[in-house]
Amino acid sequence: MLRWIIFLVIFGIADIYAFQAFKTISKNNWLQILYWFITVLVIGNFVFHYYGFNRSDGFSHGHAYAFGFFIALLIPKMVLLVFMVGEDIIRVPQAVFRYFTEGDTARGNYFASRRQFVSKIALGIAAIPLASIIYGIYKGKYNYKVLKYTLHFEDLPKAFDGYKLTQISDIHSGSFDNMDKVNYAVDLINEQQSDIILFTGDMVNNKAEELVPYKNVFGKLKAKDGLFSVLGNHDYGDYVQWESEDAKKQNLEDLKNLQKEIGFDVLLNESRYLEKNGERIALVGVENWGAGGFKTAGDLKKASTSINKDDFKILMSHDPSHWEKKVIKDDYHYHLTLSGHTHGMQFGIEIPGWFKWSPVKWRYKYWAGIYEELGQFINVNRGFGYLAFPGRVGIWPEITVIELKKSSNSA
């Protein structure tokens, strides 16, 4: 209860300052009433959904949108708070000075009026995150981008020169609310005509039943060398309360079976060989392995027992912290690792090929795109779906296409 009181007090202070800025540009009573109506509606809806909320009880679309609209309201008001408090830092010393120099002549009104241009600037800047978040909720979460990379390797078997793979990750099917948009994305994946499709975990938020409405949609995925998948931390059902341990285990089995029905070969700490013209590369898939409290069911050694050390290897591992902590220095040398998990936080600023930033970089060293260490590559997919916040701002849903090329200086 105390945290809710603190939360409401802080938000109330931000609202008072935000309303002061709003009043400087509009004296219309109806607009001011509308301002408070929207504020009370959004905060009330947020409190309704989250007071007493326990993540283990499940996360509904109602929770997602309550959170999304709250963020859309909070961030612009925090921007306004910074500007208005900044102005008060100037106004307070001025008021003190007037008190001692003007005395009764000021008649108790020692504070200078708020400057209208400061409020206008603050409102203009605050409008940017407001518009971005609203766009992210209604359009951004389905603003699919196909990102294409070409990676060169000296020891790539010649038969696989020009081999194309499509990676998708973090579908989170329980979050979707538009079947047509998901259909469009699946068609976009198939249009890439890659040799193989690889999914790197988090098919659902929590329960296998989330995938059922989309089984036929994802069942349209096609690649001549097949579809392969691994599990992510959300696929194990660890974040909801189950009536029994058996029910939780059955949920995981149901999810595996659903993926198989779609056409995925689910790799559970195991490997497969991809063969072409008498040559082969190894595809290795581990269960989730994550640092910082995430599930560590992944077993790289077990997954690689059936392959040779000198094979060309592609590793599928959901969490990029696995690559950082275990894979890079492994003596088996995994040429290319495919991960997801971070979602790029679904929020950031990115100019492809020039600049990318997201707060998630403070949590994950490798958080989006291609990285190279010790002659090995990792691609961290920004995710196909979304979770918790029902949108994406600046970090769009991703379909990755990677072409493998044999280095020109190779024999």
Tab-separated table of C-alpha atoms in Angstrom:
chain	number	residue	atom	x	y	z
A	1	MET	CA	0.000	0.000	0.000
A	2	LEU	CA	2.846	2.389	0.863
A	3	ARG	CA	4.396	2.073	-2.584
A	4	TRP	CA	1.081	3.001	-4.176
A	5	ILE	CA	0.845	6.101	-1.981
A	6	ILE	CA	4.402	7.103	-2.924
A	7	PHE	CA	3.636	6.426	-6.577
A	8	LEU	CA	0.491	8.591	-6.531
A	9	VAL	CA	2.273	11.431	-4.692
A	10	ILE	CA	5.134	11.493	-7.224
A	11	PHE	CA	2.750	11.293	-10.160
A	12	GLY	CA	0.598	13.992	-8.567
A	13	ILE	CA	3.562	16.380	-8.324
A	14	ALA	CA	4.414	15.716	-11.981
A	15	ASP	CA	0.788	16.354	-12.902
A	16	ILE	CA	0.635	19.674	-11.079
A	17	TYR	CA	3.676	20.932	-12.953
A	18	ALA	CA	2.437	19.513	-16.270
A	19	PHE	CA	-0.925	21.224	-15.815
A	20	GLN	CA	0.799	24.548	-15.102
A	21	ALA	CA	2.530	24.235	-18.473
A	22	PHE	CA	-0.737	23.268	-20.147
A	23	LYS	CA	-2.550	26.295	-18.684
A	24	THR	CA	-0.058	28.720	-20.189
A	25	ILE	CA	-1.170	27.765	-23.716
A	26	SER	CA	-4.875	27.144	-23.139
A	27	LYS	CA	-7.383	28.936	-20.941
A	28	ASN	CA	-10.278	26.925	-22.364
A	29	ASN	CA	-12.130	25.288	-19.455
A	30	TRP	CA	-13.301	22.367	-21.567
A	31	LEU	CA	-9.784	21.535	-22.668
A	32	GLN	CA	-8.613	21.706	-19.064
A	33	ILE	CA	-11.443	19.379	-18.036
A	34	LEU	CA	-10.456	17.034	-20.874
A	35	TYR	CA	-6.849	17.098	-19.631
A	36	TRP	CA	-7.891	15.910	-16.170
A	37	PHE	CA	-10.424	13.432	-17.543
A	38	ILE	CA	-7.762	11.668	-19.614
A	39	THR	CA	-5.303	11.758	-16.714
A	40	VAL	CA	-7.766	10.264	-14.222
A	41	LEU	CA	-8.944	7.668	-16.755
A	42	VAL	CA	-5.423	6.438	-17.562
A	43	ILE	CA	-4.222	6.381	-13.947
A	44	GLY	CA	-7.450	4.773	-12.766
A	45	ASN	CA	-7.180	2.059	-15.408
A	46	PHE	CA	-3.555	1.426	-14.446
A	47	VAL	CA	-4.380	1.149	-10.730
A	48	PHE	CA	-7.361	-1.096	-11.530
A	49	HIS	CA	-5.176	-3.560	-13.429
A	50	TYR	CA	-2.089	-3.468	-11.227
A	51	TYR	CA	-3.264	-2.979	-7.651
A	52	GLY	CA	-2.610	-6.383	-6.087
A	53	PHE	CA	-1.220	-7.672	-9.398
A	54	ASN	CA	0.936	-10.787	-9.218
A	55	ARG	CA	2.886	-11.711	-12.320
A	56	SER	CA	2.342	-15.402	-11.617
A	57	ASP	CA	-1.392	-14.879	-12.182
A	58	GLY	CA	-0.761	-14.057	-15.824
A	59	PHE	CA	-0.451	-10.929	-17.959
A	60	SER	CA	-3.481	-10.041	-20.114
A	61	HIS	CA	-4.000	-7.658	-23.013
A	62	GLY	CA	-5.745	-5.389	-20.508
A	63	HIS	CA	-2.602	-5.272	-18.377
A	64	ALA	CA	-0.497	-4.533	-21.447
A	65	TYR	CA	-2.587	-1.604	-22.646
A	66	ALA	CA	-3.017	-0.200	-19.134
A	67	PHE	CA	0.770	-0.183	-18.855
A	68	GLY	CA	1.239	1.203	-22.365
A	69	PHE	CA	-1.102	4.154	-21.924
A	70	PHE	CA	0.330	4.870	-18.500
A	71	ILE	CA	3.829	5.087	-20.017
A	72	ALA	CA	2.445	7.295	-22.790
A	73	LEU	CA	1.156	9.651	-20.099
A	74	LEU	CA	4.064	9.396	-17.661
A	75	ILE	CA	7.072	10.087	-19.891
A	76	PRO	CA	5.789	13.374	-21.417
A	77	LYS	CA	4.794	14.597	-17.954
A	78	MET	CA	8.228	13.763	-16.604
A	79	VAL	CA	9.711	15.817	-19.447
A	80	LEU	CA	7.466	18.719	-18.448
A	81	LEU	CA	8.441	18.225	-14.798
A	82	VAL	CA	12.115	18.658	-15.649
A	83	PHE	CA	11.461	21.905	-17.498
A	84	MET	CA	9.080	23.356	-14.908
A	85	VAL	CA	11.298	22.479	-11.947
A	86	GLY	CA	14.233	23.898	-13.880
A	87	GLU	CA	12.342	27.144	-14.250
A	88	ASP	CA	11.503	27.136	-10.533
A	89	ILE	CA	15.199	26.831	-9.724
A	90	ILE	CA	15.471	30.271	-11.295
A	91	ARG	CA	12.186	31.664	-9.947
A	92	VAL	CA	12.798	30.769	-6.266
A	93	PRO	CA	16.011	32.839	-5.872
A	94	GLN	CA	14.262	35.666	-7.695
A	95	ALA	CA	11.337	35.469	-5.250
A	96	VAL	CA	13.704	35.506	-2.254
A	97	PHE	CA	15.505	38.517	-3.691
A	98	ARG	CA	12.224	40.378	-4.228
A	99	TYR	CA	11.094	39.544	-0.696
A	100	PHE	CA	14.133	41.253	0.829
A	101	THR	CA	14.379	44.125	-1.651
A	102	GLU	CA	10.747	45.014	-2.400
A	103	GLY	CA	9.030	44.001	0.824
A	104	ASP	CA	5.396	45.129	1.002
A	105	THR	CA	5.478	46.654	-2.460
A	106	ALA	CA	5.303	43.139	-3.885
A	107	ARG	CA	2.196	42.519	-1.758
A	108	GLY	CA	3.136	38.910	-1.089
A	109	ASN	CA	3.377	37.994	-4.773
A	110	TYR	CA	7.111	37.494	-4.939
A	111	PHE	CA	7.160	34.838	-7.654
A	112	ALA	CA	7.491	35.996	-11.247
A	113	SER	CA	4.871	34.584	-13.611
A	114	ARG	CA	5.811	31.486	-15.532
A	115	ARG	CA	7.301	32.354	-18.847
A	116	GLN	CA	5.038	31.227	-21.664
A	117	PHE	CA	7.858	30.419	-24.067
A	118	VAL	CA	9.424	27.962	-21.576
A	119	SER	CA	6.109	26.155	-21.259
A	120	LYS	CA	5.670	26.070	-25.026
A	121	ILE	CA	9.144	24.640	-25.543
A	122	ALA	CA	8.531	22.055	-22.811
A	123	LEU	CA	5.180	21.046	-24.309
A	124	GLY	CA	6.707	20.789	-27.768
A	125	ILE	CA	9.476	18.517	-26.559
A	126	ALA	CA	7.062	16.441	-24.448
A	127	ALA	CA	4.879	15.936	-27.527
A	128	ILE	CA	7.696	13.981	-29.204
A	129	PRO	CA	7.720	10.988	-26.801
A	130	LEU	CA	3.914	11.152	-26.541
A	131	ALA	CA	3.467	10.854	-30.307
A	132	SER	CA	6.232	8.223	-30.543
A	133	ILE	CA	4.699	6.015	-27.848
A	134	ILE	CA	1.187	6.263	-29.280
A	135	TYR	CA	2.586	5.383	-32.712
A	136	GLY	CA	4.563	2.528	-31.184
A	137	ILE	CA	1.408	1.073	-29.609
A	138	TYR	CA	-0.791	1.304	-32.687
A	139	LYS	CA	1.694	0.840	-35.545
A	140	GLY	CA	5.247	0.272	-34.347
A	141	LYS	CA	4.744	-3.201	-32.903
A	142	TYR	CA	3.899	-4.508	-36.391
A	143	ASN	CA	6.405	-2.368	-38.291
A	144	TYR	CA	8.412	-5.392	-39.423
A	145	LYS	CA	11.882	-4.794	-40.820
A	146	VAL	CA	13.949	-7.247	-42.859
A	147	LEU	CA	17.599	-6.776	-41.910
A	148	LYS	CA	20.122	-8.388	-44.247
A	149	TYR	CA	23.744	-9.231	-43.471
A	150	THR	CA	26.534	-10.971	-45.352
A	151	LEU	CA	29.163	-12.703	-43.215
A	152	HIS	CA	32.456	-14.056	-44.543
A	153	PHE	CA	34.286	-17.097	-43.197
A	154	GLU	CA	37.542	-18.618	-44.377
A	155	ASP	CA	36.577	-22.143	-43.352
A	156	LEU	CA	33.013	-22.173	-44.667
A	157	PRO	CA	32.538	-25.312	-46.812
A	158	LYS	CA	32.412	-24.305	-50.503
A	159	ALA	CA	29.023	-25.942	-50.987
A	160	PHE	CA	27.540	-23.446	-48.516
A	161	ASP	CA	28.956	-20.343	-50.180
A	162	GLY	CA	25.896	-18.090	-50.584
A	163	TYR	CA	23.790	-20.111	-48.155
A	164	LYS	CA	20.950	-17.992	-46.722
A	165	LEU	CA	19.283	-18.346	-43.356
A	166	THR	CA	16.378	-16.425	-41.880
A	167	GLN	CA	16.313	-15.908	-38.122
A	168	ILE	CA	13.254	-14.915	-36.124
A	169	SER	CA	13.048	-14.727	-32.352
A	170	ASP	CA	10.776	-13.832	-29.436
A	171	ILE	CA	7.411	-14.314	-31.108
A	172	HIS	CA	5.493	-14.024	-27.802
A	173	SER	CA	2.284	-15.164	-29.471
A	174	GLY	CA	0.173	-14.405	-26.397
A	175	SER	CA	0.736	-10.683	-26.930
A	176	PHE	CA	-0.587	-10.445	-30.500
A	177	ASP	CA	-3.885	-8.687	-31.183
A	178	ASN	CA	-3.916	-8.549	-34.995
A	179	MET	CA	-3.961	-11.793	-36.978
A	180	ASP	CA	-3.658	-10.018	-40.346
A	181	LYS	CA	-0.414	-8.311	-39.339
A	182	VAL	CA	1.104	-11.602	-38.207
A	183	ASN	CA	0.005	-13.183	-41.498
A	184	TYR	CA	1.734	-10.373	-43.353
A	185	ALA	CA	4.963	-10.951	-41.407
A	186	VAL	CA	4.922	-14.692	-42.118
A	187	ASP	CA	4.505	-13.967	-45.835
A	188	LEU	CA	7.412	-11.527	-45.561
A	189	ILE	CA	9.573	-14.280	-44.055
A	190	ASN	CA	8.702	-16.665	-46.879
A	191	GLU	CA	9.456	-13.979	-49.473
A	192	GLN	CA	13.121	-14.064	-48.414
A	193	GLN	CA	13.378	-17.593	-49.872
A	194	SER	CA	16.104	-18.557	-47.449
A	195	ASP	CA	17.521	-22.073	-47.353
A	196	ILE	CA	16.581	-22.493	-43.686
A	197	ILE	CA	14.479	-20.753	-41.024
A	198	LEU	CA	15.778	-20.635	-37.454
A	199	PHE	CA	13.721	-19.547	-34.447
A	200	THR	CA	15.653	-18.655	-31.299
A	201	GLY	CA	13.148	-18.942	-28.474
A	202	ASP	CA	10.194	-17.414	-26.597
A	203	MET	CA	7.364	-18.704	-28.749
A	204	VAL	CA	4.865	-17.772	-26.010
A	205	ASN	CA	4.642	-15.506	-22.979
A	206	ASN	CA	3.826	-18.353	-20.619
A	207	LYS	CA	1.346	-20.958	-21.881
A	208	ALA	CA	1.267	-23.247	-24.900
A	209	GLU	CA	-2.383	-22.344	-25.539
A	210	GLU	CA	-1.264	-18.858	-26.635
A	211	LEU	CA	0.186	-20.403	-29.799
A	212	VAL	CA	-2.950	-22.330	-30.793
A	213	PRO	CA	-4.731	-19.434	-32.626
A	214	TYR	CA	-1.566	-18.800	-34.645
A	215	LYS	CA	-0.617	-22.400	-35.389
A	216	ASN	CA	-1.954	-22.309	-38.940
A	217	VAL	CA	-0.372	-18.911	-39.587
A	218	PHE	CA	3.115	-20.041	-38.597
A	219	GLY	CA	2.402	-23.363	-40.277
A	220	LYS	CA	2.801	-21.513	-43.594
A	221	LEU	CA	6.534	-21.009	-42.959
A	222	LYS	CA	8.585	-22.799	-45.592
A	223	ALA	CA	12.308	-23.355	-46.247
A	224	LYS	CA	13.862	-26.095	-48.345
A	225	ASP	CA	16.232	-27.238	-45.571
A	226	GLY	CA	13.581	-26.997	-42.876
A	227	LEU	CA	12.637	-25.063	-39.765
A	228	PHE	CA	14.532	-25.362	-36.474
A	229	SER	CA	13.884	-23.876	-33.051
A	230	VAL	CA	15.145	-23.679	-29.480
A	231	LEU	CA	13.457	-22.707	-26.233
A	232	GLY	CA	13.598	-19.307	-24.540
A	233	ASN	CA	13.107	-18.444	-20.881
A	234	HIS	CA	9.373	-17.731	-21.307
A	235	ASP	CA	8.676	-21.094	-22.960
A	236	TYR	CA	9.141	-23.024	-19.720
A	237	GLY	CA	6.127	-21.443	-18.014
A	238	ASP	CA	8.178	-20.248	-15.058
A	239	TYR	CA	6.339	-16.942	-14.700
A	240	VAL	CA	2.819	-18.146	-13.894
A	241	GLN	CA	1.256	-20.070	-11.052
A	242	TRP	CA	0.381	-23.656	-12.029
A	243	GLU	CA	-2.038	-25.886	-10.182
A	244	SER	CA	0.658	-28.569	-10.083
A	245	GLU	CA	4.170	-29.316	-11.266
A	246	ASP	CA	2.713	-31.905	-13.634
A	247	ALA	CA	0.570	-29.231	-15.268
A	248	LYS	CA	3.639	-27.087	-15.832
A	249	LYS	CA	5.535	-30.006	-17.369
A	250	GLN	CA	2.574	-30.837	-19.597
A	251	ASN	CA	2.437	-27.235	-20.790
A	252	LEU	CA	6.050	-27.468	-21.954
A	253	GLU	CA	5.354	-30.753	-23.734
A	254	ASP	CA	2.309	-29.211	-25.399
A	255	LEU	CA	4.425	-26.294	-26.607
A	256	LYS	CA	7.064	-28.617	-28.056
A	257	ASN	CA	4.366	-30.628	-29.836
A	258	LEU	CA	2.710	-27.508	-31.240
A	259	GLN	CA	6.046	-26.348	-32.647
A	260	LYS	CA	6.540	-29.767	-34.228
A	261	GLU	CA	3.062	-29.552	-35.776
A	262	ILE	CA	4.009	-26.190	-37.268
A	263	GLY	CA	7.081	-27.847	-38.781
A	264	PHE	CA	9.873	-26.932	-36.384
A	265	ASP	CA	12.550	-29.390	-35.365
A	266	VAL	CA	12.981	-28.412	-31.708
A	267	LEU	CA	16.634	-28.714	-30.646
A	268	LEU	CA	16.967	-29.505	-26.942
A	269	ASN	CA	20.698	-29.480	-26.231
A	270	GLU	CA	21.330	-31.350	-29.443
A	271	SER	CA	22.604	-30.891	-32.977
A	272	ARG	CA	21.849	-31.594	-36.625
A	273	TYR	CA	24.000	-31.666	-39.727
A	274	LEU	CA	22.997	-29.701	-42.806
A	275	GLU	CA	24.383	-31.401	-45.902
A	276	LYS	CA	24.943	-30.062	-49.398
A	277	ASN	CA	26.953	-31.522	-52.301
A	278	GLY	CA	28.818	-33.884	-50.022
A	279	GLU	CA	29.771	-31.200	-47.483
A	280	ARG	CA	28.128	-30.290	-44.217
A	281	ILE	CA	27.816	-27.716	-41.465
A	282	ALA	CA	26.664	-28.322	-37.906
A	283	LEU	CA	23.557	-26.714	-36.451
A	284	VAL	CA	23.624	-26.734	-32.636
A	285	GLY	CA	20.679	-25.803	-30.419
A	286	VAL	CA	20.770	-25.319	-26.651
A	287	GLU	CA	17.964	-24.805	-24.185
A	288	ASN	CA	17.815	-21.444	-22.448
A	289	TRP	CA	20.964	-20.333	-20.661
A	290	GLY	CA	20.821	-16.878	-19.139
A	291	ALA	CA	22.854	-14.863	-16.669
A	292	GLY	CA	21.321	-12.742	-13.935
A	293	GLY	CA	18.750	-15.173	-12.606
A	294	PHE	CA	17.358	-16.501	-15.873
A	295	LYS	CA	16.931	-20.219	-16.483
A	296	THR	CA	20.149	-22.137	-17.177
A	297	ALA	CA	18.936	-25.359	-18.775
A	298	GLY	CA	21.319	-24.974	-21.698
A	299	ASP	CA	24.173	-27.469	-21.937
A	300	LEU	CA	26.621	-26.557	-24.687
A	301	LYS	CA	28.821	-29.619	-24.181
A	302	LYS	CA	25.874	-31.990	-24.363
A	303	ALA	CA	24.506	-30.241	-27.448
A	304	SER	CA	27.838	-30.662	-29.218
A	305	THR	CA	28.616	-34.286	-28.389
A	306	SER	CA	27.619	-35.522	-31.867
A	307	ILE	CA	29.629	-33.020	-33.894
A	308	ASN	CA	33.322	-32.578	-34.578
A	309	LYS	CA	35.501	-29.807	-33.257
A	310	ASP	CA	36.577	-28.748	-36.748
A	311	ASP	CA	33.033	-28.550	-38.161
A	312	PHE	CA	31.671	-25.217	-39.271
A	313	LYS	CA	29.084	-24.476	-36.594
A	314	ILE	CA	25.945	-22.384	-36.192
A	315	LEU	CA	24.696	-22.164	-32.608
A	316	MET	CA	21.152	-21.266	-31.599
A	317	SER	CA	21.012	-19.920	-28.034
A	318	HIS	CA	18.201	-17.645	-26.869
A	319	ASP	CA	20.068	-15.385	-24.438
A	320	PRO	CA	23.150	-13.465	-25.702
A	321	SER	CA	24.679	-13.555	-22.217
A	322	HIS	CA	25.388	-17.234	-22.963
A	323	TRP	CA	27.628	-16.195	-25.844
A	324	GLU	CA	29.401	-13.660	-23.641
A	325	LYS	CA	29.894	-15.949	-20.626
A	326	LYS	CA	30.394	-19.384	-22.181
A	327	VAL	CA	30.478	-19.590	-25.962
A	328	ILE	CA	33.151	-17.119	-27.062
A	329	LYS	CA	35.975	-18.844	-25.196
A	330	ASP	CA	34.833	-22.413	-25.803
A	331	ASP	CA	37.516	-24.375	-27.624
A	332	TYR	CA	34.980	-25.661	-30.171
A	333	HIS	CA	34.824	-22.244	-31.879
A	334	TYR	CA	31.195	-21.570	-32.791
A	335	HIS	CA	31.397	-19.551	-35.996
A	336	LEU	CA	27.950	-17.959	-35.792
A	337	THR	CA	25.603	-17.718	-32.808
A	338	LEU	CA	21.991	-16.618	-33.151
A	339	SER	CA	20.233	-15.117	-30.125
A	340	GLY	CA	17.319	-12.876	-29.184
A	341	HIS	CA	15.849	-12.231	-25.727
A	342	THR	CA	16.632	-8.520	-25.313
A	343	HIS	CA	13.913	-7.191	-27.688
A	344	GLY	CA	16.188	-4.150	-27.898
A	345	MET	CA	13.950	-3.201	-24.970
A	346	GLN	CA	11.345	-2.325	-27.655
A	347	PHE	CA	12.517	1.244	-27.203
A	348	GLY	CA	15.468	3.205	-28.510
A	349	ILE	CA	16.906	5.331	-31.262
A	350	GLU	CA	18.395	3.708	-34.314
A	351	ILE	CA	19.748	4.977	-37.617
A	352	PRO	CA	20.672	1.780	-39.504
A	353	GLY	CA	24.375	1.554	-40.189
A	354	TRP	CA	25.122	4.721	-38.203
A	355	PHE	CA	23.810	4.754	-34.688
A	356	LYS	CA	21.826	2.655	-32.239
A	357	TRP	CA	20.987	3.226	-28.613
A	358	SER	CA	18.620	1.720	-26.083
A	359	PRO	CA	18.609	1.623	-22.268
A	360	VAL	CA	18.938	-2.161	-22.564
A	361	LYS	CA	22.633	-1.645	-23.410
A	362	TRP	CA	23.196	-1.062	-19.684
A	363	ARG	CA	21.976	-4.615	-19.028
A	364	TYR	CA	23.337	-6.491	-22.050
A	365	LYS	CA	26.681	-5.880	-23.730
A	366	TYR	CA	25.387	-7.534	-26.897
A	367	TRP	CA	21.815	-6.391	-27.365
A	368	ALA	CA	20.959	-5.901	-31.058
A	369	GLY	CA	22.572	-6.729	-34.393
A	370	ILE	CA	25.870	-8.306	-35.395
A	371	TYR	CA	28.909	-8.435	-33.116
A	372	GLU	CA	32.295	-10.120	-33.613
A	373	GLU	CA	34.669	-11.416	-30.963
A	374	LEU	CA	37.679	-13.723	-31.374
A	375	GLY	CA	36.755	-14.502	-34.973
A	376	GLN	CA	33.189	-15.504	-34.033
A	377	PHE	CA	29.939	-13.719	-34.811
A	378	ILE	CA	26.667	-13.315	-32.971
A	379	ASN	CA	23.438	-11.834	-34.232
A	380	VAL	CA	21.068	-10.606	-31.524
A	381	ASN	CA	17.642	-10.424	-33.125
A	382	ARG	CA	15.441	-7.564	-31.890
A	383	GLY	CA	12.439	-9.863	-31.723
A	384	PHE	CA	9.379	-10.610	-33.837
A	385	GLY	CA	6.774	-9.860	-31.159
A	386	TYR	CA	6.533	-7.791	-28.015
A	387	LEU	CA	6.005	-8.260	-24.289
A	388	ALA	CA	4.526	-6.173	-21.437
A	389	PHE	CA	4.628	-2.808	-23.225
A	390	PRO	CA	2.233	-3.338	-26.178
A	391	GLY	CA	4.349	-1.536	-28.725
A	392	ARG	CA	7.743	-0.648	-30.118
A	393	VAL	CA	9.366	2.767	-30.338
A	394	GLY	CA	12.436	3.119	-32.559
A	395	ILE	CA	13.430	-0.549	-32.196
A	396	TRP	CA	11.232	-2.340	-34.716
A	397	PRO	CA	10.268	-6.037	-34.972
A	398	GLU	CA	12.922	-7.869	-36.926
A	399	ILE	CA	13.300	-10.575	-39.535
A	400	THR	CA	16.992	-11.295	-40.029
A	401	VAL	CA	18.432	-12.692	-43.249
A	402	ILE	CA	22.077	-13.759	-43.104
A	403	GLU	CA	24.034	-14.903	-46.146
A	404	LEU	CA	27.125	-17.008	-45.502
A	405	LYS	CA	30.028	-16.368	-47.845
A	406	LYS	CA	33.399	-18.033	-48.175
A	407	SER	CA	36.164	-15.442	-47.878
A	408	SER	CA	37.739	-14.547	-51.216
A	409	ASN	CA	41.232	-15.227	-49.825
A	410	SER	CA	40.236	-18.795	-48.892
A	411	ALA	CA	41.634	-21.701	-50.807
